[in-house]
Short mmCIF file of C-alpha atoms in Angstrom, two decimals:
data_model
loop_
_atom_site.label_atom_id
_atom_site.label_comp_id
_atom_site.label_asym_id
_atom_site.label_seq_id
_atom_site.Cartn_x
_atom_site.Cartn_y
_atom_site.Cartn_z
CA MET M 1 -5.89 -9.00 -42.45
CA SER M 2 -5.06 -10.43 -39.02
CA VAL M 3 -7.60 -12.86 -37.61
CA LEU M 4 -6.85 -11.56 -34.12
CA LYS M 5 -7.88 -7.96 -33.94
CA ALA M 6 -6.79 -5.96 -30.86
CA ARG M 7 -10.28 -6.30 -29.33
CA GLU M 8 -10.44 -10.09 -29.46
CA ILE M 9 -7.28 -10.65 -27.40
CA PRO M 10 -8.49 -9.00 -24.16
CA VAL M 11 -11.98 -10.49 -24.59
CA GLY M 12 -10.42 -13.95 -25.03
CA LEU M 13 -8.20 -13.48 -21.98
CA PHE M 14 -11.14 -12.22 -19.93
CA THR M 15 -13.29 -15.18 -20.96
CA CYS M 16 -10.55 -17.71 -20.10
CA VAL M 17 -10.02 -16.16 -16.65
CA VAL M 18 -13.76 -16.00 -15.92
CA VAL M 19 -14.31 -19.61 -17.01
CA VAL M 20 -11.43 -20.87 -14.82
CA LEU M 21 -12.65 -18.85 -11.82
CA ILE M 22 -16.27 -20.03 -12.20
CA LEU M 23 -15.28 -23.67 -12.65
CA GLY M 24 -12.81 -23.41 -9.76
CA TYR M 25 -15.63 -22.11 -7.55
CA PHE M 26 -18.39 -24.51 -8.53
CA THR M 27 -16.54 -27.78 -9.21
CA THR M 28 -14.29 -30.03 -7.14
CA VAL M 29 -11.68 -30.55 -9.89
CA ARG M 30 -8.41 -30.00 -8.06
CA GLN M 31 -6.51 -28.55 -11.04
CA LEU M 32 -9.20 -25.95 -11.65
CA ILE M 33 -9.34 -24.98 -7.97
CA VAL M 34 -5.54 -24.56 -7.91
CA ALA M 35 -5.68 -22.48 -11.12
CA ALA M 36 -8.47 -20.27 -9.67
CA ASP M 37 -6.48 -19.75 -6.44
CA TYR M 38 -3.40 -18.89 -8.48
CA LEU M 39 -5.40 -16.30 -10.45
CA ALA M 40 -6.69 -14.74 -7.20
CA ALA M 41 -3.10 -14.44 -5.89
CA PHE M 42 -2.11 -12.94 -9.24
CA GLY M 43 -4.95 -10.40 -8.81
CA VAL M 44 -3.42 -9.28 -5.48
CA LEU M 45 -0.09 -8.77 -7.25
CA MET M 46 -1.80 -6.75 -10.00
CA ALA M 47 -3.47 -4.58 -7.34
CA LEU M 48 -0.06 -3.89 -5.76
CA ILE M 49 1.35 -2.87 -9.13
CA ALA M 50 -1.70 -0.62 -9.64
CA ILE M 51 -0.97 1.12 -6.32
CA PHE M 52 2.64 1.70 -7.39
CA LEU M 53 1.43 3.09 -10.72
CA GLY M 54 -0.99 5.35 -8.84
CA VAL M 55 1.86 6.83 -6.79
CA VAL M 56 3.97 7.36 -9.92
CA ASP M 57 1.03 8.96 -11.73
CA ALA M 58 0.20 11.26 -8.79
CA LEU M 59 3.83 12.39 -8.69
CA ARG M 60 3.88 12.98 -12.45
CA ILE M 61 0.67 15.06 -12.41
CA HIS M 62 1.65 17.17 -9.40
CA LEU M 63 5.26 17.71 -10.50
CA ARG M 64 3.86 19.02 -13.79
CA HIS M 65 1.63 21.47 -11.87
CA ILE M 66 4.68 22.69 -9.93
CA ALA M 67 6.80 23.03 -13.08
CA LYS M 68 4.04 25.02 -14.85
CA ARG M 69 3.24 27.08 -11.74
CA THR M 70 -0.48 26.32 -12.30
CA PRO M 71 -2.41 29.16 -10.56
CA ARG M 72 -4.14 28.14 -7.26
CA GLN M 73 -2.81 24.61 -7.61
CA TRP M 74 0.99 24.44 -7.71
CA TYR M 75 1.51 25.10 -4.00
CA LEU M 76 -1.11 22.48 -3.09
CA SER M 77 0.70 20.02 -5.37
CA ALA M 78 4.02 20.91 -3.70
CA TRP M 79 2.45 20.32 -0.26
CA LEU M 80 1.04 16.97 -1.36
CA ILE M 81 4.45 15.80 -2.59
CA VAL M 82 6.20 17.03 0.59
CA ALA M 83 3.61 15.25 2.79
CA MET M 84 3.79 12.08 0.71
CA MET M 85 7.59 11.96 0.76
CA MET M 86 7.74 12.85 4.45
CA MET M 87 5.40 10.01 5.49
CA PHE M 88 7.14 7.59 3.11
CA THR M 89 10.60 8.43 4.52
CA LEU M 90 9.50 8.47 8.18
CA GLY M 91 7.76 5.12 7.77
CA TYR M 92 11.16 3.57 7.09
CA ALA M 93 13.56 5.93 8.88
CA HIS M 94 11.80 6.83 12.14
CA LYS M 95 8.70 4.75 12.96
CA PRO M 96 7.84 6.47 16.31
CA THR M 97 7.50 9.88 14.60
CA TYR M 98 5.50 8.28 11.82
CA ASP M 99 3.15 6.69 14.41
CA VAL M 100 2.66 10.01 16.20
CA LEU M 101 1.85 11.81 12.94
CA TYR M 102 -0.55 9.04 11.94
CA SER M 103 -2.32 8.61 15.29
CA LYS M 104 -2.32 12.18 16.59
CA LEU M 105 -2.69 14.13 13.35
CA TYR M 106 -3.99 12.06 10.47
CA ILE M 107 -6.69 10.09 12.35
CA PRO M 108 -8.20 13.15 14.14
CA VAL M 109 -8.24 15.15 10.87
CA SER M 110 -9.87 12.25 8.99
CA VAL M 111 -12.46 11.77 11.73
CA GLY M 112 -13.14 15.53 11.81
CA ILE M 113 -13.75 15.69 8.08
CA ALA M 114 -16.02 12.63 8.18
CA ALA M 115 -17.93 14.05 11.18
CA SER M 116 -18.57 17.34 9.38
CA ILE M 117 -20.74 15.38 6.92
CA GLY M 118 -22.98 14.53 9.88
CA TYR M 119 -23.97 18.18 10.15
CA TYR M 120 -25.32 18.16 6.59
CA LEU M 121 -27.15 14.94 7.37
CA TYR M 122 -28.94 16.50 10.33
CA SER M 123 -29.89 19.49 8.21
CA ALA M 124 -31.30 17.04 5.65
CA PHE M 125 -33.39 15.33 8.37
CA PHE M 126 -35.27 18.61 8.76
CA ARG M 127 -35.56 19.51 5.08
CA ALA M 128 -35.91 16.27 3.16
CA PHE M 129 -37.74 13.69 5.26
CA ARG M 130 -41.30 14.72 4.28
CA ILE M 131 -44.39 12.48 4.39
CA ARG M 132 -45.70 13.18 0.90
CA ASN M 133 -47.31 9.77 0.23
CA MET M 134 -48.00 6.33 1.72
CA GLU M 135 -44.50 4.99 0.96
CA ALA M 136 -42.92 7.96 2.70
CA ALA M 137 -45.21 7.36 5.71
CA VAL M 138 -44.00 3.74 5.98
CA LEU M 139 -40.39 4.92 5.64
CA PHE M 140 -41.03 7.54 8.32
CA ALA M 141 -42.47 4.98 10.77
CA CYS M 142 -39.57 2.57 10.14
CA ALA M 143 -37.02 5.37 10.57
CA ILE M 144 -38.46 6.34 13.96
CA ILE M 145 -38.47 2.70 15.13
CA ILE M 146 -34.89 2.06 13.96
CA ILE M 147 -33.60 5.33 15.45
CA LEU M 148 -35.12 4.39 18.81
CA LYS M 149 -33.89 0.80 18.52
CA ASN M 150 -30.29 1.87 17.88
CA ALA M 151 -30.13 4.56 20.56
CA PRO M 152 -30.02 3.34 24.18
CA ILE M 153 -32.53 6.07 25.05
CA GLY M 154 -35.12 4.09 23.03
CA ASP M 155 -34.98 1.29 25.62
CA VAL M 156 -35.43 3.86 28.38
CA ILE M 157 -38.55 5.31 26.69
CA TRP M 158 -40.12 1.92 25.94
CA VAL M 159 -38.42 -1.47 25.90
CA GLY M 160 -40.69 -2.56 23.02
CA PHE M 161 -38.81 -0.36 20.53
CA GLY M 162 -35.95 -2.89 20.61
CA GLU M 163 -38.25 -5.84 19.82
CA ILE M 164 -40.18 -4.02 17.07
CA GLY M 165 -36.91 -2.64 15.62
CA LYS M 166 -35.42 -6.15 15.55
CA TRP M 167 -38.50 -7.42 13.70
CA VAL M 168 -38.20 -4.57 11.16
CA THR M 169 -34.54 -5.38 10.43
CA ASP M 170 -34.89 -9.19 10.59
CA VAL M 171 -38.09 -9.63 8.57
CA PRO M 172 -39.03 -6.86 6.08
CA GLY M 173 -35.49 -5.40 6.11
CA ALA M 174 -33.81 -8.75 5.44
CA GLY M 175 -36.43 -9.62 2.80
CA ALA M 176 -35.92 -6.35 0.91
CA SER M 177 -32.12 -6.68 1.16
CA ARG M 178 -32.38 -10.23 -0.16
CA ALA M 179 -34.34 -9.00 -3.18
CA ILE M 180 -31.75 -6.29 -3.87
CA LEU M 181 -28.97 -8.86 -3.45
CA MET M 182 -30.55 -11.29 -5.90
CA GLY M 183 -31.24 -8.49 -8.40
CA ALA M 184 -27.63 -7.31 -8.22
CA ALA M 185 -26.37 -10.91 -8.55
CA LEU M 186 -28.46 -11.49 -11.68
CA GLY M 187 -27.18 -8.16 -13.05
CA MET M 188 -23.59 -9.29 -12.43
CA VAL M 189 -24.21 -12.57 -14.25
CA ALA M 190 -25.69 -10.66 -17.22
CA LEU M 191 -22.73 -8.26 -17.19
CA ALA M 192 -20.23 -11.15 -17.15
CA ILE M 193 -21.98 -12.84 -20.07
CA ARG M 194 -22.01 -9.57 -22.07
CA ALA M 195 -18.31 -9.05 -21.31
CA MET M 196 -17.44 -12.61 -22.38
CA LEU M 197 -19.33 -12.06 -25.65
CA GLY M 198 -17.39 -8.83 -26.22
CA LYS M 199 -20.52 -6.66 -25.97
CA GLU M 200 -19.39 -4.96 -22.74
CA ARG M 201 -16.03 -3.27 -23.28
CA GLY M 202 -15.92 -0.71 -20.48
CA TYR M 203 -13.15 -2.61 -18.65
CA MET M 204 -10.77 -2.22 -21.61
CA GLY M 205 -11.40 1.46 -22.07
CA GLY M 206 -14.07 0.99 -24.75
CA GLU M 207 -17.69 2.15 -24.75
CA MET Q 1 -28.39 36.06 9.22
CA VAL Q 2 -29.13 33.02 11.38
CA GLN Q 3 -30.78 30.22 9.40
CA ALA Q 4 -32.47 26.98 10.52
CA ARG Q 5 -29.39 24.94 9.65
CA HIS Q 6 -27.19 27.10 11.89
CA VAL Q 7 -29.51 26.34 14.84
CA ILE Q 8 -29.42 22.62 13.95
CA TYR Q 9 -25.59 22.64 13.81
CA LEU Q 10 -25.38 24.40 17.18
CA ALA Q 11 -27.93 22.05 18.78
CA LEU Q 12 -26.05 19.00 17.50
CA THR Q 13 -22.74 20.31 18.82
CA ILE Q 14 -24.21 20.99 22.26
CA LEU Q 15 -26.06 17.66 22.47
CA VAL Q 16 -22.94 15.69 21.55
CA ALA Q 17 -20.77 17.71 23.96
CA ILE Q 18 -23.06 17.45 27.02
CA PRO Q 19 -22.58 13.70 27.70
CA LEU Q 20 -18.83 14.06 27.31
CA VAL Q 21 -18.83 16.58 30.17
CA ALA Q 22 -21.62 15.02 32.24
CA PRO Q 23 -22.38 11.39 31.26
CA LEU Q 24 -26.06 10.46 31.51
CA GLY Q 25 -25.33 6.79 32.19
CA LEU Q 26 -28.31 5.46 30.23
CA PRO Q 27 -28.60 1.66 30.51
CA VAL Q 28 -27.54 -0.35 27.45
CA GLN Q 29 -29.37 -3.60 26.65
CA VAL Q 30 -27.18 -6.27 25.04
CA SER Q 31 -28.63 -7.48 21.73
CA ALA Q 32 -28.81 -11.13 20.69
CA TYR Q 33 -26.29 -10.65 17.85
CA THR Q 34 -23.65 -9.14 20.14
CA LYS Q 35 -24.17 -11.90 22.72
CA GLU Q 36 -23.81 -14.46 19.93
CA MET Q 37 -20.34 -13.11 19.05
CA TYR Q 38 -19.30 -13.02 22.71
CA ASP Q 39 -20.44 -16.62 23.18
CA ALA Q 40 -18.66 -17.70 19.99
CA VAL Q 41 -15.39 -16.18 21.25
CA GLU Q 42 -15.86 -17.79 24.67
CA ALA Q 43 -16.41 -21.17 23.01
CA LEU Q 44 -13.27 -21.04 20.83
CA PRO Q 45 -11.17 -24.19 21.09
CA PRO Q 46 -7.84 -23.55 22.88
CA GLY Q 47 -4.75 -23.19 20.71
CA ARG Q 48 -6.69 -22.78 17.47
CA PRO Q 49 -6.13 -19.71 15.27
CA VAL Q 50 -8.70 -16.93 14.85
CA GLY Q 51 -8.70 -14.27 12.13
CA VAL Q 52 -9.64 -10.63 12.66
CA SER Q 53 -9.68 -8.22 9.74
CA ILE Q 54 -10.11 -4.52 9.09
CA SER Q 55 -11.73 -3.04 5.97
CA TRP Q 56 -12.23 0.52 7.16
CA GLY Q 57 -10.18 3.67 7.17
CA SER Q 58 -9.27 6.08 9.93
CA ALA Q 59 -12.35 8.24 9.18
CA ASN Q 60 -14.49 5.38 10.56
CA TRP Q 61 -12.44 5.06 13.75
CA PRO Q 62 -15.21 6.42 16.08
CA GLU Q 63 -17.60 3.61 15.10
CA CYS Q 64 -15.39 0.73 13.93
CA GLY Q 65 -12.39 1.37 16.20
CA PRO Q 66 -14.21 0.61 19.48
CA GLN Q 67 -15.68 -2.57 17.93
CA ALA Q 68 -12.25 -3.91 16.89
CA THR Q 69 -10.73 -2.81 20.21
CA ALA Q 70 -13.38 -4.58 22.32
CA VAL Q 71 -13.24 -7.79 20.28
CA LEU Q 72 -9.42 -7.90 20.36
CA GLU Q 73 -9.42 -7.14 24.09
CA HIS Q 74 -11.58 -10.23 24.55
CA LEU Q 75 -9.65 -12.43 22.08
CA PHE Q 76 -6.30 -11.61 23.69
CA LYS Q 77 -7.64 -13.05 26.94
CA ARG Q 78 -8.65 -16.31 25.26
CA PRO Q 79 -6.14 -19.14 24.72
CA VAL Q 80 -6.13 -18.74 20.93
CA ARG Q 81 -3.69 -17.61 18.26
CA LEU Q 82 -4.60 -14.46 16.33
CA LEU Q 83 -4.13 -13.45 12.72
CA LEU Q 84 -4.69 -9.77 12.08
CA ALA Q 85 -5.40 -9.01 8.41
CA SER Q 86 -6.04 -5.73 6.57
CA TRP Q 87 -7.84 -5.06 3.31
CA VAL Q 88 -7.20 -1.32 3.47
CA VAL Q 89 -3.79 0.31 3.36
CA GLU Q 90 -4.27 1.85 6.82
CA GLY Q 91 -5.24 -1.46 8.40
CA PRO Q 92 -1.87 -2.45 9.89
CA MET Q 93 -1.44 1.03 11.43
CA LEU Q 94 -4.95 0.84 12.90
CA PHE Q 95 -4.17 -2.59 14.35
CA GLU Q 96 -0.94 -1.24 15.85
CA ARG Q 97 -2.90 1.60 17.45
CA ILE Q 98 -5.36 -0.88 18.97
CA LEU Q 99 -2.57 -3.20 20.13
CA ASN Q 100 -0.91 -0.29 21.91
CA GLU Q 101 -4.17 0.44 23.80
CA ILE Q 102 -5.31 -3.01 24.89
CA ASP Q 103 -4.11 -5.43 27.54
CA LYS Q 104 -2.38 -8.18 25.56
CA ALA Q 105 -2.53 -10.55 28.54
CA GLY Q 106 1.05 -11.70 28.07
CA LYS Q 107 0.59 -12.80 24.47
CA ARG Q 108 3.82 -12.56 22.44
CA TYR Q 109 4.17 -11.39 18.87
CA GLY Q 110 4.99 -14.21 16.47
CA GLU Q 111 4.05 -16.93 18.96
CA ASP Q 112 0.49 -15.94 19.80
CA TYR Q 113 -0.44 -13.31 17.25
CA VAL Q 114 0.68 -12.07 13.84
CA LEU Q 115 0.05 -8.82 12.01
CA LEU Q 116 -0.29 -9.54 8.30
CA PRO Q 117 0.57 -6.85 5.76
CA PHE Q 118 -2.05 -4.92 3.78
CA ILE Q 119 -3.47 -7.26 1.13
CA PRO Q 120 -4.75 -5.15 -1.79
CA GLY Q 121 -7.39 -6.02 -4.37
CA GLY Q 122 -10.68 -5.89 -2.43
CA GLU Q 123 -12.76 -8.95 -3.26
CA THR Q 124 -9.84 -10.57 -5.11
CA ALA Q 125 -7.83 -10.23 -1.89
CA PHE Q 126 -10.63 -11.95 0.09
CA ALA Q 127 -10.47 -14.85 -2.38
CA ALA Q 128 -6.67 -15.05 -2.26
CA TYR Q 129 -6.64 -14.92 1.58
CA ALA Q 130 -9.27 -17.63 1.84
CA ALA Q 131 -7.35 -19.94 -0.49
CA ASP Q 132 -3.82 -19.36 0.81
CA ILE Q 133 -3.25 -16.98 3.74
CA VAL Q 134 0.57 -17.06 3.56
CA GLY Q 135 0.64 -16.71 -0.23
CA ALA Q 136 -1.81 -13.78 -0.25
CA SER Q 137 0.40 -12.00 2.30
CA GLY Q 138 3.46 -12.41 0.10
CA GLY Q 139 4.96 -14.87 2.60
CA VAL Q 140 5.84 -12.16 5.12
CA ASP Q 141 4.22 -10.32 8.03
CA TYR Q 142 3.80 -6.52 8.27
CA TYR Q 143 7.36 -6.19 9.56
CA GLY Q 144 8.88 -8.26 6.75
CA LYS Q 145 9.48 -11.46 8.77
CA SER Q 146 8.86 -14.77 7.05
CA LEU Q 147 5.47 -16.13 8.11
CA ARG Q 148 6.77 -19.70 7.89
CA GLU Q 149 9.19 -18.91 10.73
CA LEU Q 150 6.48 -17.64 13.10
CA SER Q 151 5.04 -20.32 15.38
CA ALA Q 152 1.66 -18.54 15.45
CA MET Q 153 1.27 -19.53 11.78
CA LYS Q 154 1.76 -23.24 12.44
CA ASP Q 155 -0.68 -25.46 10.49
CA ILE Q 156 -2.40 -22.48 8.89
CA ARG Q 157 -2.91 -22.78 5.15
CA ASN Q 158 -6.34 -21.48 4.23
CA ILE Q 159 -9.32 -19.83 5.93
CA ASP Q 160 -10.79 -23.21 6.91
CA ASP Q 161 -7.84 -23.68 9.29
CA LEU Q 162 -9.20 -20.78 11.37
CA SER Q 163 -11.82 -21.51 13.98
CA TYR Q 164 -13.48 -18.09 13.62
CA GLN Q 165 -13.00 -15.19 11.21
CA ILE Q 166 -14.26 -11.83 12.48
CA PHE Q 167 -14.27 -9.03 9.93
CA THR Q 168 -14.95 -5.37 10.67
CA THR Q 169 -16.03 -3.25 7.73
CA ASN Q 170 -17.52 0.11 6.85
CA THR Q 171 -19.28 -1.10 3.74
CA SER Q 172 -21.31 -3.95 2.27
CA ILE Q 173 -20.27 -7.47 3.29
CA ASP Q 174 -21.29 -9.01 -0.03
CA GLY Q 175 -17.65 -9.37 -1.17
CA GLU Q 176 -16.60 -11.27 1.94
CA MET Q 177 -19.68 -13.49 1.78
CA ARG Q 178 -19.23 -14.25 -1.93
CA GLN Q 179 -15.63 -15.34 -1.40
CA TRP Q 180 -15.80 -16.87 2.08
CA GLY Q 181 -19.34 -18.24 2.02
CA LYS Q 182 -18.29 -21.52 0.41
CA TYR Q 183 -15.76 -22.29 3.17
CA LYS Q 184 -16.71 -23.94 6.45
CA VAL Q 185 -15.11 -21.31 8.70
CA LYS Q 186 -17.38 -19.64 11.25
CA LEU Q 187 -17.85 -15.95 10.36
CA GLY Q 188 -18.64 -12.94 12.57
CA CYS Q 189 -18.68 -9.26 11.72
CA GLY Q 190 -18.57 -5.73 13.09
CA LEU Q 191 -20.42 -3.24 10.92
CA LEU Q 192 -21.22 0.43 10.59
CA ALA Q 193 -24.88 0.85 11.62
CA GLY Q 194 -25.67 1.91 8.06
CA ALA Q 195 -24.29 -1.36 6.65
CA VAL Q 196 -26.42 -3.62 8.86
CA PRO Q 197 -29.58 -3.80 6.65
CA GLY Q 198 -27.54 -5.11 3.71
CA ALA Q 199 -25.99 -7.79 5.94
CA MET Q 200 -29.28 -9.08 7.36
CA PRO Q 201 -29.89 -11.78 4.71
CA TYR Q 202 -26.62 -13.49 5.74
CA ILE Q 203 -27.28 -13.03 9.45
CA VAL Q 204 -30.85 -14.33 9.55
CA ALA Q 205 -29.75 -17.24 7.33
CA GLY Q 206 -27.30 -18.20 10.09
CA ARG Q 207 -24.16 -17.93 7.95
CA ILE Q 208 -22.85 -15.17 10.23
CA ILE Q 209 -22.51 -16.03 13.90
CA GLY Q 210 -22.35 -12.77 15.84
CA MET Q 211 -22.64 -9.20 14.59
CA LEU Q 212 -21.77 -5.87 16.19
CA ASN Q 213 -24.12 -3.07 15.07
CA GLY Q 214 -22.24 0.23 14.96
CA ILE Q 215 -21.08 2.03 18.08
CA ARG Q 216 -23.92 0.47 20.07
CA GLY Q 217 -22.58 -2.99 19.24
CA ALA Q 218 -19.16 -1.91 20.52
CA ALA Q 219 -20.72 -0.58 23.76
CA GLU Q 220 -22.65 -3.83 24.27
CA TYR Q 221 -19.46 -5.87 23.77
CA GLU Q 222 -17.59 -3.64 26.24
CA LEU Q 223 -20.37 -4.36 28.76
CA LEU Q 224 -20.05 -8.11 28.20
CA ILE Q 225 -16.26 -8.13 28.65
CA LYS Q 226 -16.61 -5.68 31.58
CA LYS Q 227 -14.12 -3.25 30.03
CA PRO Q 228 -15.80 0.16 29.47
CA GLY Q 229 -14.22 2.06 26.60
CA LEU Q 230 -14.99 4.51 23.83
CA GLY Q 231 -18.13 2.61 22.86
CA LEU Q 232 -19.87 3.08 26.21
CA LYS Q 233 -18.58 6.65 26.49
CA SER Q 234 -20.19 7.45 23.11
CA THR Q 235 -23.61 5.90 23.74
CA ASP Q 236 -25.04 8.91 25.59
CA ALA Q 237 -23.95 11.20 22.75
CA VAL Q 238 -25.53 8.74 20.29
CA SER Q 239 -28.78 8.78 22.30
CA LEU Q 240 -29.01 12.57 22.40
CA SER Q 241 -28.05 13.00 18.74
CA HIS Q 242 -30.68 10.39 17.77
CA VAL Q 243 -33.30 12.28 19.79
CA LEU Q 244 -32.33 15.41 17.84
CA ALA Q 245 -32.63 13.48 14.56
CA LEU Q 246 -36.09 12.30 15.59
CA SER Q 247 -37.15 15.82 16.60
CA LEU Q 248 -35.91 17.22 13.29
CA VAL Q 249 -37.79 14.62 11.24
CA ILE Q 250 -41.01 15.28 13.20
CA GLY Q 251 -40.44 19.07 13.27
CA GLY Q 252 -39.73 19.16 9.54
CA ASN Q 253 -43.03 17.41 8.85
CA ILE Q 254 -44.99 19.71 11.16
CA VAL Q 255 -43.57 22.70 9.25
CA TYR Q 256 -44.30 20.97 5.91
CA PHE Q 257 -47.94 20.23 6.76
CA GLY Q 258 -48.37 23.56 8.51
CA ARG Q 259 -47.33 25.40 5.35
CA ARG Q 260 -49.57 23.23 3.15
CA LYS Q 261 -52.62 23.81 5.37
CA GLY Q 262 -51.82 27.47 5.91
CA TRP Q 263 -51.23 27.20 9.69
CA ILE Q 264 -47.65 28.35 9.28
CA PRO Q 265 -46.90 31.29 6.99
#
């Protein structure tokens, strides 16, 4: 029976990379710093390869939909491939047309879709923001102060909203964010230790 | 049948449209964090390089676009070299759009400013950029020219060779701070208003010098550089939409308590 089972190899690789990165960050040993920087540059290369794989995979999935004539999907897949190929070709062949399509079509459509979410948000202001208990009352008071601090009309109503709003964000807001930050950091450390011990295998497709 | 949400949608549309037709011209007070960034840009040593980066997509253009535009408008008037970096695939196109809109004050591409290509990998990309800017960019600019041949890149190796790194983002800044925090470079940021609370620990600790808070931050910066743009045009719409938000929160609670006490059927 092989000493190195399939699981141990990725865990070993992961542990080596993590140890080099941590030591490169926290020590002043030149070799370790160079190795950590090299690994970071390698990560950028891996991300580029992942993007290429994503394009290939999207093409594979959507070409299959077109070939199978999947109901209510195949024509959307065909449109996606046409749009993808058109932008890809124009980006190299005719940059001015590409820029017009990007600036005058893609950006306004993206902004429009994002803005439509705002409508749901305003509906939620009316339906969901109820003062049911003390915590909700505090949240309500802070929300009013921050809304009036961020909108110029708040300064017109009363200049004090800016000062109180700044105190809310700088003191209790920063304190609460700091606590969340430290909690998340400790969670990340625990996760890294579990992954190095082979107990956390989500990153290699395990459970 | 007309429902409450239909009325809310209509009211929001009207309130956002009114200032675009007839601006209210409400005064905008400049916050300390915006002034801090303006002062930091004014104090930049001549000839030194400055980094500006984009980590937001086109959907965030209305809030992040005016911030980046105002800051670049100011930086192009300063005697500094500029490195424009992107952590999102759309970044270089967004930079090109901004560069087409602003007054570049005679600055020449390659000599005074450089557009780096999209550097993928999120936090890994921040780390790679901080350690070796040319290496993380693959040795070339967005147009495929060798960075070593561009005079704007002279003496630039890592992020500590920059005198100021301003990053605009639509999300948490924890990744940037984890990877750049250990360097000595001065950091400034432009954030979506919703991302500001999460950034406060770094700002009040003094690690970030200058912060633009959403569209209001952009408007304040436009006021400081005396170049009104989309930020100032949007502030009236922001004011009226915020008043609506406030009215809805208060109105919703009146209805809630009214129903509980039996005042409202």
